CSV table of C-alpha atoms and ligand atoms in Angstrom, one decimal:
chain,number,residue,atom,x,y,z
A,1,MET,CA,0.1,0.0,-0.1
A,2,SER,CA,1.2,3.5,-0.7
A,3,GLY,CA,0.4,5.4,2.1
A,4,PHE,CA,-1.3,8.1,-0.1
A,5,ALA,CA,-3.7,9.9,2.0
A,6,PRO,CA,-6.6,12.0,0.7
A,7,GLN,CA,-5.9,15.7,1.8
A,8,PHE,CA,-9.5,16.5,1.9
A,9,ARG,CA,-10.7,14.5,4.9
A,10,PRO,CA,-8.0,14.5,7.4
A,11,GLU,CA,-10.7,14.1,10.1
A,12,GLN,CA,-11.5,10.8,9.0
A,13,GLY,CA,-8.4,9.2,9.4
A,14,GLU,CA,-6.1,7.4,7.0
A,15,ALA,CA,-7.2,5.6,3.7
A,16,THR,CA,-4.7,3.6,1.9
A,17,PRO,CA,-6.0,3.0,-1.7
A,18,TRP,CA,-4.8,0.5,-3.8
A,19,THR,CA,-1.8,2.1,-5.8
A,20,VAL,CA,0.4,0.4,-8.7
A,21,LEU,CA,2.0,3.4,-10.5
A,22,ARG,CA,3.7,5.9,-8.2
A,23,PRO,CA,3.7,9.4,-8.7
A,24,ASP,CA,7.1,9.6,-9.8
A,25,GLY,CA,6.1,7.2,-13.0
A,26,GLY,CA,7.8,4.1,-11.4
A,27,LEU,CA,5.9,0.9,-10.3
A,28,GLU,CA,5.3,0.1,-6.4
A,29,PRO,CA,7.9,-2.8,-5.8
A,30,ASP,CA,5.6,-5.9,-5.7
A,31,ARG,CA,3.0,-4.8,-8.3
A,32,ALA,CA,3.0,-5.2,-12.0
A,33,ALA,CA,1.0,-3.6,-14.9
A,34,THR,CA,-2.1,-5.4,-16.1
A,35,MET,CA,-2.2,-3.7,-19.5
A,36,THR,CA,0.0,-4.2,-22.3
A,37,ASP,CA,2.4,-1.5,-23.6
A,38,GLU,CA,0.0,-0.9,-26.7
A,39,GLN,CA,-3.1,-0.4,-24.3
A,40,LEU,CA,-1.1,1.8,-22.1
A,41,ARG,CA,-0.3,4.1,-24.9
A,42,GLU,CA,-3.7,4.0,-26.4
A,43,ALA,CA,-5.1,4.9,-22.9
A,44,CYS,CA,-2.7,7.9,-22.4
A,45,GLU,CA,-4.0,9.1,-25.8
A,46,LEU,CA,-7.4,8.9,-24.7
A,47,MET,CA,-6.6,10.7,-21.4
A,48,LEU,CA,-4.9,13.5,-23.4
A,49,PHE,CA,-8.2,13.4,-25.8
A,50,SER,CA,-10.2,14.1,-22.8
A,51,ARG,CA,-7.9,16.9,-21.5
A,52,ALA,CA,-8.0,18.6,-24.8
A,53,PHE,CA,-11.7,18.3,-25.2
A,54,ASP,CA,-12.3,19.8,-21.7
A,55,GLU,CA,-10.3,22.9,-22.9
A,56,LYS,CA,-12.2,23.2,-26.2
A,57,GLY,CA,-15.6,22.7,-24.5
A,58,PHE,CA,-14.7,25.3,-22.0
A,59,SER,CA,-13.8,28.0,-24.8
A,60,LEU,CA,-16.8,26.9,-27.1
A,61,GLN,CA,-19.1,27.4,-24.0
A,62,ARG,CA,-17.5,30.8,-23.4
A,63,GLN,CA,-18.1,31.7,-27.0
A,64,GLY,CA,-22.0,30.6,-26.9
A,65,ARG,CA,-21.5,27.6,-29.0
A,66,PHE,CA,-21.8,24.8,-26.5
A,67,GLY,CA,-23.6,24.3,-23.6
A,68,THR,CA,-22.9,24.0,-19.6
A,69,PHE,CA,-20.7,20.8,-19.5
A,70,SER,CA,-18.7,19.4,-16.6
A,71,PRO,CA,-14.8,18.6,-17.6
A,72,VAL,CA,-13.2,15.5,-16.7
A,73,ARG,CA,-9.9,17.3,-15.6
A,74,GLY,CA,-7.9,15.3,-13.0
A,75,GLN,CA,-10.1,12.2,-13.2
A,76,GLU,CA,-9.1,10.8,-16.4
A,77,ALA,CA,-7.1,7.9,-15.1
A,78,SER,CA,-10.1,7.1,-13.0
A,79,VAL,CA,-12.4,6.9,-16.3
A,80,VAL,CA,-10.0,5.4,-18.6
A,81,GLY,CA,-8.6,3.0,-16.2
A,82,ALA,CA,-11.9,1.6,-15.7
A,83,ALA,CA,-13.0,1.8,-19.4
A,84,PHE,CA,-9.9,0.0,-20.3
A,85,ALA,CA,-11.0,-3.0,-18.1
A,86,LEU,CA,-14.3,-3.5,-20.3
A,87,ASP,CA,-14.8,-5.4,-23.7
A,88,PRO,CA,-16.9,-2.9,-25.5
A,89,ALA,CA,-18.5,-5.6,-27.8
A,90,ARG,CA,-20.4,-6.9,-24.8
A,91,ASP,CA,-19.7,-4.8,-21.9
A,92,TRP,CA,-21.8,-1.6,-21.0
A,93,VAL,CA,-21.0,1.7,-19.7
A,94,VAL,CA,-23.8,3.4,-17.8
A,95,PRO,CA,-22.5,7.1,-17.1
A,96,GLN,CA,-23.2,9.9,-14.9
A,97,TYR,CA,-21.9,13.0,-17.0
A,98,ARG,CA,-18.2,13.4,-16.4
A,99,GLU,CA,-17.2,10.2,-18.2
A,100,LEU,CA,-16.5,11.3,-21.9
A,101,PRO,CA,-13.3,9.1,-22.4
A,102,ALA,CA,-15.4,6.0,-21.3
A,103,LEU,CA,-18.0,6.6,-23.8
A,104,LEU,CA,-15.4,7.2,-26.4
A,105,ARG,CA,-13.8,4.0,-25.8
A,106,GLN,CA,-17.1,2.1,-26.1
A,107,GLY,CA,-17.5,3.8,-29.4
A,108,LEU,CA,-19.6,6.8,-29.3
A,109,PRO,CA,-18.7,9.2,-31.7
A,110,LEU,CA,-17.6,12.7,-30.0
A,111,GLU,CA,-20.4,14.2,-32.3
A,112,GLN,CA,-23.1,12.3,-30.4
A,113,PHE,CA,-21.8,13.7,-27.0
A,114,MET,CA,-21.4,17.3,-28.4
A,115,LEU,CA,-25.3,17.1,-29.4
A,116,THR,CA,-26.1,16.1,-25.8
A,117,PHE,CA,-24.5,19.5,-24.4
A,118,LEU,CA,-25.8,21.2,-27.3
A,119,GLY,CA,-29.4,20.5,-26.2
A,120,ASP,CA,-30.0,18.5,-29.2
A,121,PRO,CA,-32.4,15.6,-28.3
A,122,ARG,CA,-30.7,13.4,-30.9
A,123,GLY,CA,-27.7,13.4,-28.6
A,124,GLY,CA,-29.6,10.9,-26.5
A,125,ALA,CA,-29.5,7.8,-28.9
A,126,ALA,CA,-26.2,6.2,-29.2
A,127,PRO,CA,-25.9,4.5,-32.6
A,128,GLU,CA,-26.8,0.6,-32.9
A,129,GLY,CA,-24.1,-1.5,-31.4
A,130,VAL,CA,-22.3,1.1,-29.1
A,131,ASN,CA,-23.0,-0.2,-25.8
A,132,VAL,CA,-23.7,3.2,-23.6
A,133,LEU,CA,-26.6,4.6,-21.9
A,134,PRO,CA,-27.2,8.4,-22.3
A,135,ILE,CA,-25.7,10.7,-20.0
A,136,GLN,CA,-27.8,11.2,-16.7
A,137,ILE,CA,-27.9,14.7,-14.9
A,138,GLY,CA,-30.5,13.3,-12.4
A,139,LEU,CA,-28.0,12.3,-9.7
A,140,ALA,CA,-28.1,8.7,-9.2
A,141,ALA,CA,-31.0,7.8,-11.5
A,142,GLN,CA,-28.6,5.7,-13.7
A,143,LEU,CA,-27.7,3.5,-11.0
A,144,PRO,CA,-30.9,1.4,-10.6
A,145,GLN,CA,-31.2,1.3,-14.3
A,146,ALA,CA,-27.8,-0.1,-14.6
A,147,VAL,CA,-28.7,-2.9,-12.1
A,148,GLY,CA,-31.6,-3.6,-14.4
A,149,LEU,CA,-29.7,-3.6,-17.4
A,150,ALA,CA,-27.0,-6.0,-16.0
A,151,TRP,CA,-29.7,-8.2,-14.3
A,152,GLY,CA,-31.6,-8.4,-17.6
A,153,HIS,CA,-28.4,-9.6,-19.4
A,154,ALA,CA,-27.8,-12.5,-16.8
A,155,LEU,CA,-31.4,-13.4,-17.2
A,156,GLN,CA,-30.9,-13.8,-20.9
A,157,GLY,CA,-27.6,-16.0,-20.4
A,158,ARG,CA,-25.2,-13.2,-21.7
A,159,ASP,CA,-21.8,-12.6,-20.4
A,160,SER,CA,-22.0,-8.9,-20.3
A,161,VAL,CA,-20.9,-6.8,-17.3
A,162,VAL,CA,-22.4,-3.1,-16.8
A,163,ALA,CA,-19.8,-0.6,-15.5
A,164,VAL,CA,-21.9,2.3,-14.0
A,165,PHE,CA,-20.3,5.6,-13.1
A,166,CYS,CA,-21.3,8.0,-10.1
A,167,GLY,CA,-19.8,10.6,-8.0
A,168,ASP,CA,-19.5,10.9,-4.0
A,169,GLY,CA,-22.5,13.3,-4.1
A,170,ALA,CA,-24.7,10.8,-6.1
A,171,SER,CA,-23.7,8.2,-3.4
A,172,SER,CA,-25.8,9.9,-1.0
A,173,GLU,CA,-28.7,9.5,-3.0
A,174,GLY,CA,-31.6,7.0,-2.1
A,175,ASP,CA,-31.0,5.5,-5.6
A,176,PHE,CA,-27.6,4.5,-5.0
A,177,HIS,CA,-28.3,2.5,-1.8
A,178,GLU,CA,-31.3,0.8,-3.8
A,179,ALA,CA,-29.3,0.0,-6.6
A,180,CYS,CA,-26.4,-1.5,-4.2
A,181,ASN,CA,-28.8,-3.4,-2.5
A,182,LEU,CA,-30.5,-4.7,-5.4
A,183,ALA,CA,-27.5,-5.8,-7.1
A,184,GLY,CA,-26.2,-7.5,-4.1
A,185,THR,CA,-29.5,-9.5,-3.7
A,186,LEU,CA,-29.5,-10.4,-7.4
A,187,ARG,CA,-25.9,-10.9,-7.8
A,188,ALA,CA,-26.2,-8.8,-10.8
A,189,PRO,CA,-23.0,-8.4,-12.9
A,190,VAL,CA,-22.4,-4.7,-12.3
A,191,VAL,CA,-19.5,-2.7,-11.1
A,192,PHE,CA,-20.1,0.6,-9.5
A,193,VAL,CA,-17.4,2.9,-10.0
A,194,VAL,CA,-17.9,5.9,-7.2
A,195,GLN,CA,-15.7,8.5,-8.5
A,196,ASN,CA,-14.9,10.3,-5.2
A,197,ASN,CA,-13.4,13.6,-6.7
A,198,GLY,CA,-13.7,15.4,-3.0
A,199,TRP,CA,-16.7,17.6,-4.1
A,200,ALA,CA,-20.3,17.4,-5.0
A,201,ILE,CA,-20.2,21.1,-6.6
A,202,SER,CA,-19.4,23.0,-3.4
A,203,THR,CA,-20.2,20.2,-0.7
A,204,PRO,CA,-17.0,18.6,0.6
A,205,ARG,CA,-16.6,14.9,0.7
A,206,ALA,CA,-16.8,15.1,4.6
A,207,ARG,CA,-20.5,16.4,4.3
A,208,GLN,CA,-21.6,13.5,2.2
A,209,SER,CA,-21.1,10.7,4.7
A,210,ALA,CA,-19.7,9.7,8.1
A,211,ALA,CA,-18.4,6.6,6.7
A,212,ALA,CA,-14.6,6.5,6.5
A,213,THR,CA,-14.6,5.4,3.1
A,214,LEU,CA,-17.5,4.8,0.4
A,215,ALA,CA,-16.1,1.8,-0.8
A,216,GLY,CA,-16.5,0.6,3.1
A,217,ARG,CA,-20.2,0.6,2.7
A,218,ALA,CA,-20.1,-2.4,0.5
A,219,PRO,CA,-20.2,-5.2,3.0
A,220,GLY,CA,-23.7,-3.7,4.3
A,221,TYR,CA,-25.0,-4.6,0.7
A,222,GLY,CA,-23.4,-8.1,0.8
A,223,ILE,CA,-20.8,-7.1,-1.9
A,224,PRO,CA,-17.1,-6.6,-2.0
A,225,GLY,CA,-15.8,-3.1,-1.9
A,226,ALA,CA,-12.5,-1.7,-2.9
A,227,LEU,CA,-10.7,1.7,-2.4
A,228,VAL,CA,-8.3,2.7,-5.4
A,229,ASP,CA,-6.0,5.6,-6.0
A,230,GLY,CA,-8.0,7.2,-8.7
A,231,ASN,CA,-5.4,9.1,-10.1
A,232,ASP,CA,-3.3,5.9,-11.0
A,233,LEU,CA,-4.3,4.4,-14.3
A,234,LEU,CA,-2.8,1.1,-13.8
A,235,ALA,CA,-4.4,0.8,-10.3
A,236,VAL,CA,-7.9,1.5,-11.2
A,237,HIS,CA,-7.7,-0.8,-14.5
A,238,GLN,CA,-6.4,-3.6,-12.2
A,239,VAL,CA,-9.3,-3.3,-9.6
A,240,VAL,CA,-12.1,-2.8,-12.2
A,241,ALA,CA,-10.8,-5.5,-14.3
A,242,ASP,CA,-11.0,-7.9,-11.0
A,243,ALA,CA,-14.5,-7.0,-10.5
A,244,VAL,CA,-15.3,-7.4,-14.0
A,245,ALA,CA,-13.8,-10.8,-13.9
A,246,ARG,CA,-15.7,-11.6,-10.9
A,247,ALA,CA,-19.3,-10.2,-12.4
A,248,ARG,CA,-18.5,-12.4,-15.7
A,249,ALA,CA,-17.9,-15.4,-13.4
A,250,GLY,CA,-21.4,-15.0,-11.9
A,251,GLU,CA,-19.9,-13.8,-8.6
A,252,GLY,CA,-21.8,-10.5,-8.7
A,253,PRO,CA,-21.3,-6.9,-8.2
A,254,THR,CA,-18.5,-4.7,-6.7
A,255,LEU,CA,-18.5,-1.3,-5.2
A,256,VAL,CA,-15.1,0.4,-6.4
A,257,GLU,CA,-14.0,3.9,-4.8
A,258,THR,CA,-11.7,5.7,-7.0
A,259,LEU,CA,-10.1,8.3,-4.9
A,260,THR,CA,-9.4,11.3,-7.1
A,261,TYR,CA,-9.6,15.1,-7.3
A,262,ARG,CA,-11.7,17.5,-9.4
A,263,LEU,CA,-9.0,19.9,-10.7
A,264,GLY,CA,-11.0,23.2,-11.2
A,265,ASP,CA,-14.8,23.9,-11.7
A,266,HIS,CA,-17.7,21.4,-11.4
A,267,ASN,CA,-18.9,22.7,-14.6
A,268,THR,CA,-18.8,25.8,-17.0
A,269,ALA,CA,-21.6,27.5,-14.8
A,270,ASP,CA,-19.5,27.1,-11.4
A,271,ASP,CA,-16.6,29.2,-10.0
A,272,ALA,CA,-14.7,26.6,-7.8
A,273,SER,CA,-12.3,29.4,-6.5
A,274,ARG,CA,-15.3,30.5,-4.1
A,275,TYR,CA,-15.0,27.2,-2.1
A,276,GLN,CA,-12.3,25.2,-3.2
A,277,PRO,CA,-9.1,25.7,-0.7
A,278,ALA,CA,-6.2,26.9,-2.9
A,279,GLU,CA,-3.9,24.8,-0.8
A,280,GLU,CA,-6.0,21.4,-1.7
A,281,LEU,CA,-5.7,22.1,-5.5
A,282,GLU,CA,-1.6,22.8,-4.8
A,283,ALA,CA,-1.4,19.4,-3.1
A,284,TRP,CA,-3.4,17.5,-5.9
A,285,ALA,CA,-1.7,19.4,-8.9
A,286,PRO,CA,1.5,17.0,-8.8
A,287,ARG,CA,-0.3,14.1,-8.6
A,288,ASP,CA,-1.9,14.6,-12.1
A,289,PRO,CA,-2.9,11.6,-13.6
A,290,ILE,CA,-1.7,12.4,-17.1
A,291,SER,CA,1.5,13.4,-16.3
A,292,ARG,CA,2.0,10.4,-14.1
A,293,VAL,CA,1.2,8.1,-17.0
A,294,LEU,CA,3.5,10.1,-19.4
A,295,THR,CA,6.5,9.9,-17.0
A,296,HIS,CA,6.3,6.3,-17.0
A,297,LEU,CA,5.9,5.9,-20.6
A,298,ARG,CA,8.6,8.2,-21.3
A,299,THR,CA,10.8,6.6,-18.7
A,300,ARG,CA,10.3,3.3,-20.4
A,301,GLU,CA,11.0,5.1,-24.0
A,302,LEU,CA,7.5,4.1,-25.0
A,303,TRP,CA,6.7,7.8,-25.7
A,304,ASP,CA,9.1,10.6,-27.0
A,305,ASP,CA,8.5,14.5,-28.3
A,306,ALA,CA,7.9,13.1,-31.8
A,307,HIS,CA,4.9,10.8,-30.7
A,308,ASP,CA,3.6,13.3,-28.2
A,309,THR,CA,3.4,16.3,-31.0
A,310,ALA,CA,1.8,13.8,-33.5
A,311,VAL,CA,-0.8,12.4,-30.8
A,312,ARG,CA,-1.7,16.2,-29.9
A,313,GLU,CA,-2.1,17.3,-33.6
A,314,ARG,CA,-4.3,14.2,-34.0
A,315,ILE,CA,-6.4,14.9,-31.2
A,316,ALA,CA,-6.8,18.7,-32.3
A,317,ALA,CA,-7.7,17.6,-35.7
A,318,ARG,CA,-10.5,15.1,-34.5
A,319,ILE,CA,-11.9,17.6,-32.2
A,320,ASP,CA,-12.2,20.3,-34.6
A,321,GLU,CA,-13.7,18.0,-37.4
A,322,ALA,CA,-16.3,17.1,-34.7
A,323,VAL,CA,-16.9,20.7,-34.0
A,324,ARG,CA,-17.4,21.5,-37.8
A,325,THR,CA,-19.7,18.5,-38.2
A,326,VAL,CA,-22.1,19.3,-35.4
A,327,GLU,CA,-22.1,23.1,-36.3
A,328,ALA,CA,-23.1,22.3,-39.8
A,329,MET,CA,-26.1,20.1,-38.8
A,330,GLU,CA,-29.6,20.8,-39.3
A,331,PRO,CA,-31.1,22.0,-36.3
A,332,PRO,CA,-33.5,19.5,-34.7
A,333,GLY,CA,-37.2,19.4,-35.4
A,334,VAL,CA,-39.8,19.3,-32.6
A,335,GLU,CA,-40.5,15.6,-33.6
A,336,HIS,CA,-37.0,14.6,-32.0
A,337,LEU,CA,-38.1,15.5,-28.6
A,338,PHE,CA,-40.5,12.3,-28.8
A,339,GLU,CA,-37.9,9.9,-30.4
A,340,HIS,CA,-35.8,7.7,-28.3
A,341,VAL,CA,-37.8,7.8,-25.2
A,342,THR,CA,-40.0,4.9,-25.3
A,343,GLU,CA,-40.0,2.0,-28.0
A,344,THR,CA,-43.4,2.6,-29.0
A,345,LEU,CA,-45.0,6.3,-28.7
A,346,SER,CA,-48.4,6.1,-26.8
A,347,SER,CA,-51.3,7.6,-28.3
A,348,ARG,CA,-51.2,10.5,-25.9
A,349,LEU,CA,-48.0,11.2,-26.8
A,350,GLN,CA,-48.6,10.8,-30.5
A,351,GLY,CA,-51.2,13.6,-29.9
A,352,GLN,CA,-48.7,15.7,-28.1
A,353,ARG,CA,-46.4,15.4,-31.1
A,354,ALA,CA,-48.9,16.4,-33.6
A,355,GLU,CA,-50.1,19.3,-31.4
A,356,LEU,CA,-46.7,20.7,-31.1
A,357,GLN,CA,-45.8,20.4,-35.0
A,358,ALA,CA,-48.9,22.2,-35.8
A,359,GLN,CA,-48.2,25.0,-33.4
A,360,VAL,CA,-44.7,25.4,-34.9
A,361,ARG,CA,-46.1,25.4,-38.6
A,362,THR,CA,-48.5,28.1,-37.9
A,363,ARG,CA,-45.7,30.4,-36.5
B,1,TPP,C1,-31.2,14.6,-7.9
B,1,TPP,C2,-30.7,15.7,-8.2
B,1,TPP,N1,-30.4,16.5,-7.2
B,1,TPP,C3,-29.6,17.5,-7.5
B,1,TPP,C4,-28.7,17.8,-8.7
B,1,TPP,C5,-27.9,19.1,-9.1
B,1,TPP,N2,-26.6,18.6,-9.1
B,1,TPP,C6,-26.0,18.5,-10.2
B,1,TPP,S1,-24.3,17.9,-10.1
B,1,TPP,C7,-24.4,17.8,-8.5
B,1,TPP,C8,-23.4,17.4,-7.5
B,1,TPP,C9,-22.9,15.9,-8.0
B,1,TPP,O1,-21.7,15.6,-7.2
B,1,TPP,P1,-21.1,14.2,-7.5
B,1,TPP,O2,-22.3,13.3,-7.5
B,1,TPP,O3,-19.8,13.9,-6.5
B,1,TPP,O4,-20.4,14.1,-9.0
B,1,TPP,P2,-19.5,15.4,-9.5
B,1,TPP,O5,-20.0,16.2,-10.1
B,1,TPP,O6,-18.5,15.8,-8.5
B,1,TPP,O7,-18.6,14.5,-10.5
B,1,TPP,C10,-25.7,18.2,-8.0
B,1,TPP,C11,-26.0,18.1,-6.6
B,1,TPP,C12,-29.2,17.0,-9.8
B,1,TPP,N3,-28.6,17.0,-10.9
B,1,TPP,N4,-30.0,15.9,-9.5
């Protein structure tokens, strides 16, 4: 164990999350990577992609070209480490709203993600074969749905696993406890990834729960819990891969708490400097999850300046392409409000759609 202690809840004693990759880029003495070199390079590129999109998204929002959205900044290892433990062909990602790289890894086009934050109802529908549910803004509502999805797969005899993400704030909602309880009872093949980033907007982790760790609640649901260093790509990957293997083998759910830190604003409508202590940010900045992986890869000569430049250029070009594509799209019609909500539209909703269309035509 690393002895790494979270700075934001010293009053609750030491927590020792599972760590594999040290902040200096070396591996803990008795631990090995569970990702291949190629996976590590791919994961690092995805983390860089996410960071670049955060910056672009903020600047587009300030120009009135993008909606309010929540950056991943600081949490890239937590999201990407978990995503790489899944098989996109059969496993599912059920997101909160701060998991862009996991959605991309599952195969969701960036354009589709952007539509959601442009307020376009077409953003909610993933293309056929992309195993993701839509982004969920209503806190914790995705959790019981994820359990239902996982249980449904199990009843159908599939070997799919569902990874559902939520934050420390969402873990205080009733839906969270109901979902964990139900998953434990049904032994549903689901992995709960609780991203503890220290804050739920301006509410600190210490005000969410008196429990020393969020993962420590797991035995109360009859399921295993794991506390992992959420800024460590390899540790998150290892712990979530273990949980996925257990779920796939019919051994039921796991509650994983990734201990990380939100480096900045909650979303584009927030000003974290009003409540986030500067010394907390300063303490976490050197533990940046991306520099940790980059240092590791550079030390092992798996990443150099030429590769770095090529990767960053590729990322910028892809993001620009997505922006051009969504900005060139025809605006949605009112009928799109009624699509992808239920499989078949009730007669009442059909009536509402016709009424709305008639109103728009007569304007
Ligand atoms: C049911 C519900 N209550 C309140 C909100 C307003 N709200 C949006 S985000 C948020 C904080 C969420 O914190 P956390 O779950 O820790 O996730 P984080 O944003 O830190 O990743 C709140 C209270 C909401 N979206 N849904």
